Amino acid sequence: MAALLALVCLWLGQHSALAGSGGVTDSASPRASFSLPLAGLSADQQAQFSYGAAIFRQRWFATVEGSEGGKGGEENEGDSSFAGLGPTFDAPACAACHVRAGRGRPPLRQGEMLSSLLIRLSNPGVDKHGAPRPHPAYGDQLQGRSIAGVPPEGRLFVEYSPEPGQFSDGTPYQLRRPVYVFFRMAFLQLGDPAMHSPRIASALPGDGLLEAIPERDILALADAEDAD
């Protein structure tokens, strides 16, 4: 799996290696612009892009026979490189959340199930590394889907409550406050101490630029004490 993820990173690198140049702007395919390779890539770079994009769109499966969420199974072409999905998961492919290499969205309608938004979980406090403490039953992320024969960790939908207000000139406005409703939890209810944080799938353009910066250069600029 590490090798496959490395290839996806290569794709991201080719995807945004020339980001910021007006010469790579594409206006002919607005719905698919984020999924297109940059202009001017070499033949080798084009091949890397195509291979990485194919992996990004590839649906993973549980076994060679394939299964996903108990919904009739997932067909596969016998490539065991993409086996190992589950037993619980968020989506069977990267592209399922990062649609057309763009960002996801929160649910738009009352009661709509999640599609490109996930929920991080934690308990109050931090671990020895300063990271959030995972939930004792569900870990650090709720997995809302599962392979056949295994229940998902839980279900979730969003309700919205109105939040009225007004601008400084008196013009009224109304916002919507999301309320995340957890149900059909597989092990136990989250409990009062549990905290949750919604995360929307990010857009991909530009990720390759950050990936190209050596880790040592990033660490050299660390400002742990916020001196500046």
PDB file of C-alpha atoms in Angstrom:
ATOM      1  CA  MET A   1       0.000   0.000   0.000  1.00  0.00           C
ATOM      2  CA  ALA A   2       2.903   2.374   0.768  1.00  0.00           C
ATOM      3  CA  ALA A   3       4.161   2.010  -2.792  1.00  0.00           C
ATOM      4  CA  LEU A   4       0.727   2.837  -4.180  1.00  0.00           C
ATOM      5  CA  LEU A   5       0.436   5.911  -1.984  1.00  0.00           C
ATOM      6  CA  ALA A   6       3.873   7.006  -3.182  1.00  0.00           C
ATOM      7  CA  LEU A   7       2.612   6.843  -6.765  1.00  0.00           C
ATOM      8  CA  VAL A   8      -0.385   8.966  -5.831  1.00  0.00           C
ATOM      9  CA  CYS A   9       2.029  11.509  -4.312  1.00  0.00           C
ATOM     10  CA  LEU A  10       3.929  11.502  -7.608  1.00  0.00           C
ATOM     11  CA  TRP A  11       0.627  12.253  -9.339  1.00  0.00           C
ATOM     12  CA  LEU A  12       0.006  15.133  -6.953  1.00  0.00           C
ATOM     13  CA  GLY A  13       3.491  16.421  -7.644  1.00  0.00           C
ATOM     14  CA  GLN A  14       2.943  16.424 -11.404  1.00  0.00           C
ATOM     15  CA  HIS A  15      -0.523  17.843 -10.770  1.00  0.00           C
ATOM     16  CA  SER A  16       0.816  21.017  -9.182  1.00  0.00           C
ATOM     17  CA  ALA A  17       4.524  21.226  -9.986  1.00  0.00           C
ATOM     18  CA  LEU A  18       3.948  24.322 -12.122  1.00  0.00           C
ATOM     19  CA  ALA A  19       1.091  25.788 -10.079  1.00  0.00           C
ATOM     20  CA  GLY A  20       0.998  29.565 -10.168  1.00  0.00           C
ATOM     21  CA  SER A  21       1.974  29.802 -13.852  1.00  0.00           C
ATOM     22  CA  GLY A  22      -0.650  31.418 -16.042  1.00  0.00           C
ATOM     23  CA  GLY A  23       0.414  29.130 -18.851  1.00  0.00           C
ATOM     24  CA  VAL A  24      -1.189  26.125 -17.184  1.00  0.00           C
ATOM     25  CA  THR A  25      -4.639  27.662 -16.758  1.00  0.00           C
ATOM     26  CA  ASP A  26      -7.423  25.621 -18.313  1.00  0.00           C
ATOM     27  CA  SER A  27     -10.783  27.202 -19.068  1.00  0.00           C
ATOM     28  CA  ALA A  28     -12.155  24.704 -21.569  1.00  0.00           C
ATOM     29  CA  SER A  29     -13.185  22.039 -19.037  1.00  0.00           C
ATOM     30  CA  PRO A  30     -14.316  23.860 -15.890  1.00  0.00           C
ATOM     31  CA  ARG A  31     -15.857  20.779 -14.263  1.00  0.00           C
ATOM     32  CA  ALA A  32     -12.742  18.663 -14.776  1.00  0.00           C
ATOM     33  CA  SER A  33      -9.963  21.251 -14.655  1.00  0.00           C
ATOM     34  CA  PHE A  34      -8.530  19.976 -11.363  1.00  0.00           C
ATOM     35  CA  SER A  35      -8.230  16.474 -12.821  1.00  0.00           C
ATOM     36  CA  LEU A  36      -6.217  17.460 -15.893  1.00  0.00           C
ATOM     37  CA  PRO A  37      -2.415  17.267 -16.203  1.00  0.00           C
ATOM     38  CA  LEU A  38      -0.486  20.491 -16.534  1.00  0.00           C
ATOM     39  CA  ALA A  39       0.561  21.650 -19.964  1.00  0.00           C
ATOM     40  CA  GLY A  40       4.180  21.062 -20.890  1.00  0.00           C
ATOM     41  CA  LEU A  41       4.777  17.773 -19.074  1.00  0.00           C
ATOM     42  CA  SER A  42       7.307  15.378 -20.529  1.00  0.00           C
ATOM     43  CA  ALA A  43       6.238  11.942 -21.733  1.00  0.00           C
ATOM     44  CA  ASP A  44       7.541  10.387 -18.501  1.00  0.00           C
ATOM     45  CA  GLN A  45       5.661  12.937 -16.396  1.00  0.00           C
ATOM     46  CA  GLN A  46       2.496  12.324 -18.400  1.00  0.00           C
ATOM     47  CA  ALA A  47       2.858   8.601 -17.713  1.00  0.00           C
ATOM     48  CA  GLN A  48       3.367   9.235 -13.988  1.00  0.00           C
ATOM     49  CA  PHE A  49       0.304  11.460 -13.927  1.00  0.00           C
ATOM     50  CA  SER A  50      -1.867   8.916 -15.715  1.00  0.00           C
ATOM     51  CA  TYR A  51      -0.757   6.047 -13.495  1.00  0.00           C
ATOM     52  CA  GLY A  52      -1.257   8.030 -10.304  1.00  0.00           C
ATOM     53  CA  ALA A  53      -4.674   9.242 -11.467  1.00  0.00           C
ATOM     54  CA  ALA A  54      -5.730   5.663 -12.205  1.00  0.00           C
ATOM     55  CA  ILE A  55      -4.761   4.572  -8.690  1.00  0.00           C
ATOM     56  CA  PHE A  56      -6.575   7.585  -7.254  1.00  0.00           C
ATOM     57  CA  ARG A  57      -9.778   6.492  -8.996  1.00  0.00           C
ATOM     58  CA  GLN A  58      -9.322   2.776  -8.280  1.00  0.00           C
ATOM     59  CA  ARG A  59     -11.931   1.191  -6.015  1.00  0.00           C
ATOM     60  CA  TRP A  60     -10.421  -1.019  -3.325  1.00  0.00           C
ATOM     61  CA  PHE A  61     -12.036  -4.277  -2.275  1.00  0.00           C
ATOM     62  CA  ALA A  62     -12.029  -6.552   0.727  1.00  0.00           C
ATOM     63  CA  THR A  63     -10.813  -9.780  -0.888  1.00  0.00           C
ATOM     64  CA  VAL A  64     -10.006 -11.075  -4.323  1.00  0.00           C
ATOM     65  CA  GLU A  65     -13.705 -11.917  -4.704  1.00  0.00           C
ATOM     66  CA  GLY A  66     -14.539  -8.413  -3.493  1.00  0.00           C
ATOM     67  CA  SER A  67     -17.197  -6.980  -1.218  1.00  0.00           C
ATOM     68  CA  GLU A  68     -18.169  -3.524  -0.086  1.00  0.00           C
ATOM     69  CA  GLY A  69     -20.709  -2.618   2.528  1.00  0.00           C
ATOM     70  CA  GLY A  70     -22.926  -5.612   1.907  1.00  0.00           C
ATOM     71  CA  LYS A  71     -24.347  -3.980  -1.233  1.00  0.00           C
ATOM     72  CA  GLY A  72     -23.849  -6.823  -3.660  1.00  0.00           C
ATOM     73  CA  GLY A  73     -20.061  -6.837  -3.631  1.00  0.00           C
ATOM     74  CA  GLU A  74     -17.454  -4.920  -5.589  1.00  0.00           C
ATOM     75  CA  GLU A  75     -16.250  -6.334  -8.883  1.00  0.00           C
ATOM     76  CA  ASN A  76     -12.484  -6.358  -9.329  1.00  0.00           C
ATOM     77  CA  GLU A  77     -10.096  -7.506 -11.981  1.00  0.00           C
ATOM     78  CA  GLY A  78      -8.188  -9.880  -9.743  1.00  0.00           C
ATOM     79  CA  ASP A  79      -5.432  -7.395  -8.873  1.00  0.00           C
ATOM     80  CA  SER A  80      -4.583  -8.244  -5.281  1.00  0.00           C
ATOM     81  CA  SER A  81      -2.685  -4.935  -4.987  1.00  0.00           C
ATOM     82  CA  PHE A  82      -6.038  -3.317  -4.276  1.00  0.00           C
ATOM     83  CA  ALA A  83      -7.316  -5.891  -1.789  1.00  0.00           C
ATOM     84  CA  GLY A  84      -7.586  -5.141   1.907  1.00  0.00           C
ATOM     85  CA  LEU A  85     -10.510  -2.743   2.164  1.00  0.00           C
ATOM     86  CA  GLY A  86     -12.165  -2.721   5.557  1.00  0.00           C
ATOM     87  CA  PRO A  87     -13.461  -4.199   7.661  1.00  0.00           C
ATOM     88  CA  THR A  88     -14.731  -0.637   8.186  1.00  0.00           C
ATOM     89  CA  PHE A  89     -13.903   2.363   6.033  1.00  0.00           C
ATOM     90  CA  ASP A  90     -15.041   5.794   4.835  1.00  0.00           C
ATOM     91  CA  ALA A  91     -14.964   5.251   1.067  1.00  0.00           C
ATOM     92  CA  PRO A  92     -13.651   2.595  -1.323  1.00  0.00           C
ATOM     93  CA  ALA A  93     -11.611   5.061  -3.413  1.00  0.00           C
ATOM     94  CA  CYS A  94      -9.767   8.354  -2.975  1.00  0.00           C
ATOM     95  CA  ALA A  95     -11.874   9.904  -5.740  1.00  0.00           C
ATOM     96  CA  ALA A  96     -15.082   9.046  -3.886  1.00  0.00           C
ATOM     97  CA  CYS A  97     -14.476  11.984  -1.531  1.00  0.00           C
ATOM     98  CA  HIS A  98     -12.164  14.175  -3.644  1.00  0.00           C
ATOM     99  CA  VAL A  99     -14.581  14.307  -6.574  1.00  0.00           C
ATOM    100  CA  ARG A 100     -12.847  15.371  -9.808  1.00  0.00           C
ATOM    101  CA  ALA A 101      -9.820  16.196  -7.605  1.00  0.00           C
ATOM    102  CA  GLY A 102     -11.791  19.027  -5.995  1.00  0.00           C
ATOM    103  CA  ARG A 103     -12.909  19.635  -2.447  1.00  0.00           C
ATOM    104  CA  GLY A 104     -15.865  17.971  -0.823  1.00  0.00           C
ATOM    105  CA  ARG A 105     -18.929  19.614   0.650  1.00  0.00           C
ATOM    106  CA  PRO A 106     -21.001  19.331   3.788  1.00  0.00           C
ATOM    107  CA  PRO A 107     -24.525  17.913   3.529  1.00  0.00           C
ATOM    108  CA  LEU A 108     -26.827  20.518   2.021  1.00  0.00           C
ATOM    109  CA  ARG A 109     -30.210  19.188   3.093  1.00  0.00           C
ATOM    110  CA  GLN A 110     -31.608  18.393   6.512  1.00  0.00           C
ATOM    111  CA  GLY A 111     -30.916  14.750   7.307  1.00  0.00           C
ATOM    112  CA  GLU A 112     -28.672  14.147   4.286  1.00  0.00           C
ATOM    113  CA  MET A 113     -26.061  11.432   4.849  1.00  0.00           C
ATOM    114  CA  LEU A 114     -22.361  12.231   4.556  1.00  0.00           C
ATOM    115  CA  SER A 115     -20.603  11.811   1.221  1.00  0.00           C
ATOM    116  CA  SER A 116     -17.345  13.786   1.243  1.00  0.00           C
ATOM    117  CA  LEU A 117     -17.179  14.739   4.902  1.00  0.00           C
ATOM    118  CA  LEU A 118     -15.709  12.628   7.692  1.00  0.00           C
ATOM    119  CA  ILE A 119     -15.802  12.895  11.462  1.00  0.00           C
ATOM    120  CA  ARG A 120     -12.693  12.903  13.626  1.00  0.00           C
ATOM    121  CA  LEU A 121     -13.224  11.705  17.199  1.00  0.00           C
ATOM    122  CA  SER A 122     -11.326  12.277  20.421  1.00  0.00           C
ATOM    123  CA  ASN A 123     -11.598  12.446  24.170  1.00  0.00           C
ATOM    124  CA  PRO A 124     -10.473  15.489  26.173  1.00  0.00           C
ATOM    125  CA  GLY A 125      -6.742  15.880  26.707  1.00  0.00           C
ATOM    126  CA  VAL A 126      -3.709  14.884  24.663  1.00  0.00           C
ATOM    127  CA  ASP A 127      -1.473  11.830  24.466  1.00  0.00           C
ATOM    128  CA  LYS A 128       2.273  11.730  25.215  1.00  0.00           C
ATOM    129  CA  HIS A 129       3.021  13.190  21.787  1.00  0.00           C
ATOM    130  CA  GLY A 130       0.618  16.098  22.217  1.00  0.00           C
ATOM    131  CA  ALA A 131      -1.927  14.641  19.805  1.00  0.00           C
ATOM    132  CA  PRO A 132      -5.651  14.282  20.562  1.00  0.00           C
ATOM    133  CA  ARG A 133      -6.614  11.228  22.594  1.00  0.00           C
ATOM    134  CA  PRO A 134      -8.606   8.775  20.455  1.00  0.00           C
ATOM    135  CA  HIS A 135     -12.022   7.574  21.532  1.00  0.00           C
ATOM    136  CA  PRO A 136     -11.651   4.278  23.469  1.00  0.00           C
ATOM    137  CA  ALA A 137     -14.149   2.416  21.261  1.00  0.00           C
ATOM    138  CA  TYR A 138     -13.970   4.126  17.872  1.00  0.00           C
ATOM    139  CA  GLY A 139     -10.440   5.471  17.648  1.00  0.00           C
ATOM    140  CA  ASP A 140      -9.765   8.826  16.035  1.00  0.00           C
ATOM    141  CA  GLN A 141     -12.225   8.614  13.148  1.00  0.00           C
ATOM    142  CA  LEU A 142     -15.747   7.260  12.673  1.00  0.00           C
ATOM    143  CA  GLN A 143     -15.907   4.656   9.890  1.00  0.00           C
ATOM    144  CA  GLY A 144     -19.446   4.782   8.524  1.00  0.00           C
ATOM    145  CA  ARG A 145     -19.164   2.003   5.946  1.00  0.00           C
ATOM    146  CA  SER A 146     -18.114  -1.634   6.100  1.00  0.00           C
ATOM    147  CA  ILE A 147     -17.548  -4.812   4.134  1.00  0.00           C
ATOM    148  CA  ALA A 148     -20.226  -7.504   3.923  1.00  0.00           C
ATOM    149  CA  GLY A 149     -20.920  -9.258   7.211  1.00  0.00           C
ATOM    150  CA  VAL A 150     -19.422  -6.493   9.361  1.00  0.00           C
ATOM    151  CA  PRO A 151     -21.496  -3.652  10.836  1.00  0.00           C
ATOM    152  CA  PRO A 152     -20.220  -0.106  10.271  1.00  0.00           C
ATOM    153  CA  GLU A 153     -19.026   1.706  13.373  1.00  0.00           C
ATOM    154  CA  GLY A 154     -22.000   4.015  13.249  1.00  0.00           C
ATOM    155  CA  ARG A 155     -24.188   6.304  11.195  1.00  0.00           C
ATOM    156  CA  LEU A 156     -24.403  10.055  11.169  1.00  0.00           C
ATOM    157  CA  PHE A 157     -26.462  12.776   9.563  1.00  0.00           C
ATOM    158  CA  VAL A 158     -26.610  16.534   9.926  1.00  0.00           C
ATOM    159  CA  GLU A 159     -29.448  18.709  11.135  1.00  0.00           C
ATOM    160  CA  TYR A 160     -29.335  22.492  10.910  1.00  0.00           C
ATOM    161  CA  SER A 161     -30.627  24.982  13.439  1.00  0.00           C
ATOM    162  CA  PRO A 162     -31.131  28.630  12.415  1.00  0.00           C
ATOM    163  CA  GLU A 163     -28.878  31.283  13.944  1.00  0.00           C
ATOM    164  CA  PRO A 164     -30.323  34.757  13.289  1.00  0.00           C
ATOM    165  CA  GLY A 165     -28.249  37.898  13.584  1.00  0.00           C
ATOM    166  CA  GLN A 166     -27.752  41.312  12.063  1.00  0.00           C
ATOM    167  CA  PHE A 167     -24.971  43.361  10.509  1.00  0.00           C
ATOM    168  CA  SER A 168     -23.746  46.618  12.039  1.00  0.00           C
ATOM    169  CA  ASP A 169     -26.136  48.583   9.820  1.00  0.00           C
ATOM    170  CA  GLY A 170     -29.092  46.597  11.120  1.00  0.00           C
ATOM    171  CA  THR A 171     -29.517  44.352   8.076  1.00  0.00           C
ATOM    172  CA  PRO A 172     -30.690  40.949   9.309  1.00  0.00           C
ATOM    173  CA  TYR A 173     -29.141  37.643   8.293  1.00  0.00           C
ATOM    174  CA  GLN A 174     -29.570  34.017   9.224  1.00  0.00           C
ATOM    175  CA  LEU A 175     -26.867  31.370   9.479  1.00  0.00           C
ATOM    176  CA  ARG A 176     -27.262  27.620   9.868  1.00  0.00           C
ATOM    177  CA  ARG A 177     -25.588  25.840  12.769  1.00  0.00           C
ATOM    178  CA  PRO A 178     -24.867  22.180  11.983  1.00  0.00           C
ATOM    179  CA  VAL A 179     -25.846  19.564  14.556  1.00  0.00           C
ATOM    180  CA  TYR A 180     -24.280  16.142  14.014  1.00  0.00           C
ATOM    181  CA  VAL A 181     -26.569  13.271  14.980  1.00  0.00           C
ATOM    182  CA  PHE A 182     -24.940   9.880  15.649  1.00  0.00           C
ATOM    183  CA  PHE A 183     -27.072   6.730  15.550  1.00  0.00           C
ATOM    184  CA  ARG A 184     -26.809   2.951  15.133  1.00  0.00           C
ATOM    185  CA  MET A 185     -23.464   2.945  16.914  1.00  0.00           C
ATOM    186  CA  ALA A 186     -21.878  -0.511  16.742  1.00  0.00           C
ATOM    187  CA  PHE A 187     -20.194  -0.660  20.144  1.00  0.00           C
ATOM    188  CA  LEU A 188     -21.501   2.026  22.468  1.00  0.00           C
ATOM    189  CA  GLN A 189     -22.684   5.611  22.398  1.00  0.00           C
ATOM    190  CA  LEU A 190     -19.932   8.190  22.131  1.00  0.00           C
ATOM    191  CA  GLY A 191     -20.599   9.470  25.645  1.00  0.00           C
ATOM    192  CA  ASP A 192     -20.531  12.952  27.106  1.00  0.00           C
ATOM    193  CA  PRO A 193     -16.720  13.407  27.182  1.00  0.00           C
ATOM    194  CA  ALA A 194     -16.336  12.569  23.489  1.00  0.00           C
ATOM    195  CA  MET A 195     -15.579  15.355  21.048  1.00  0.00           C
ATOM    196  CA  HIS A 196     -16.076  15.330  17.291  1.00  0.00           C
ATOM    197  CA  SER A 197     -14.699  17.448  14.478  1.00  0.00           C
ATOM    198  CA  PRO A 198     -16.071  17.423  10.907  1.00  0.00           C
ATOM    199  CA  ARG A 199     -13.517  17.450   8.077  1.00  0.00           C
ATOM    200  CA  ILE A 200     -14.324  18.163   4.433  1.00  0.00           C
ATOM    201  CA  ALA A 201     -12.166  16.484   1.787  1.00  0.00           C
ATOM    202  CA  SER A 202      -9.644  19.010   0.498  1.00  0.00           C
ATOM    203  CA  ALA A 203      -8.979  19.971  -3.116  1.00  0.00           C
ATOM    204  CA  LEU A 204      -5.831  18.413  -4.556  1.00  0.00           C
ATOM    205  CA  PRO A 205      -4.176  21.197  -6.597  1.00  0.00           C
ATOM    206  CA  GLY A 206      -1.182  22.527  -4.688  1.00  0.00           C
ATOM    207  CA  ASP A 207      -0.668  19.458  -2.510  1.00  0.00           C
ATOM    208  CA  GLY A 208       2.286  18.419  -4.643  1.00  0.00           C
ATOM    209  CA  LEU A 209       4.039  21.703  -3.897  1.00  0.00           C
ATOM    210  CA  LEU A 210       4.014  20.987  -0.170  1.00  0.00           C
ATOM    211  CA  GLU A 211       5.027  17.364  -0.786  1.00  0.00           C
ATOM    212  CA  ALA A 212       8.091  18.623  -2.682  1.00  0.00           C
ATOM    213  CA  ILE A 213       9.458  20.588   0.309  1.00  0.00           C
ATOM    214  CA  PRO A 214      12.009  18.498   2.248  1.00  0.00           C
ATOM    215  CA  GLU A 215      10.860  17.718   5.779  1.00  0.00           C
ATOM    216  CA  ARG A 216      14.104  19.117   7.201  1.00  0.00           C
ATOM    217  CA  ASP A 217      13.351  22.526   5.644  1.00  0.00           C
ATOM    218  CA  ILE A 218       9.913  22.626   7.248  1.00  0.00           C
ATOM    219  CA  LEU A 219      11.285  21.593  10.654  1.00  0.00           C
ATOM    220  CA  ALA A 220      14.041  24.216  10.401  1.00  0.00           C
ATOM    221  CA  LEU A 221      11.338  26.902  10.389  1.00  0.00           C
ATOM    222  CA  ALA A 222       9.546  25.543  13.450  1.00  0.00           C
ATOM    223  CA  ASP A 223       8.503  28.204  15.952  1.00  0.00           C
ATOM    224  CA  ALA A 224       7.352  26.120  18.891  1.00  0.00           C
ATOM    225  CA  GLU A 225       7.377  29.095  21.270  1.00  0.00           C
ATOM    226  CA  ASP A 226       5.693  31.416  18.768  1.00  0.00           C
ATOM    227  CA  ALA A 227       8.593  33.853  19.102  1.00  0.00           C
ATOM    228  CA  ASP A 228       7.493  35.984  16.193  1.00  0.00           C
TER     229      ASP A 228
END
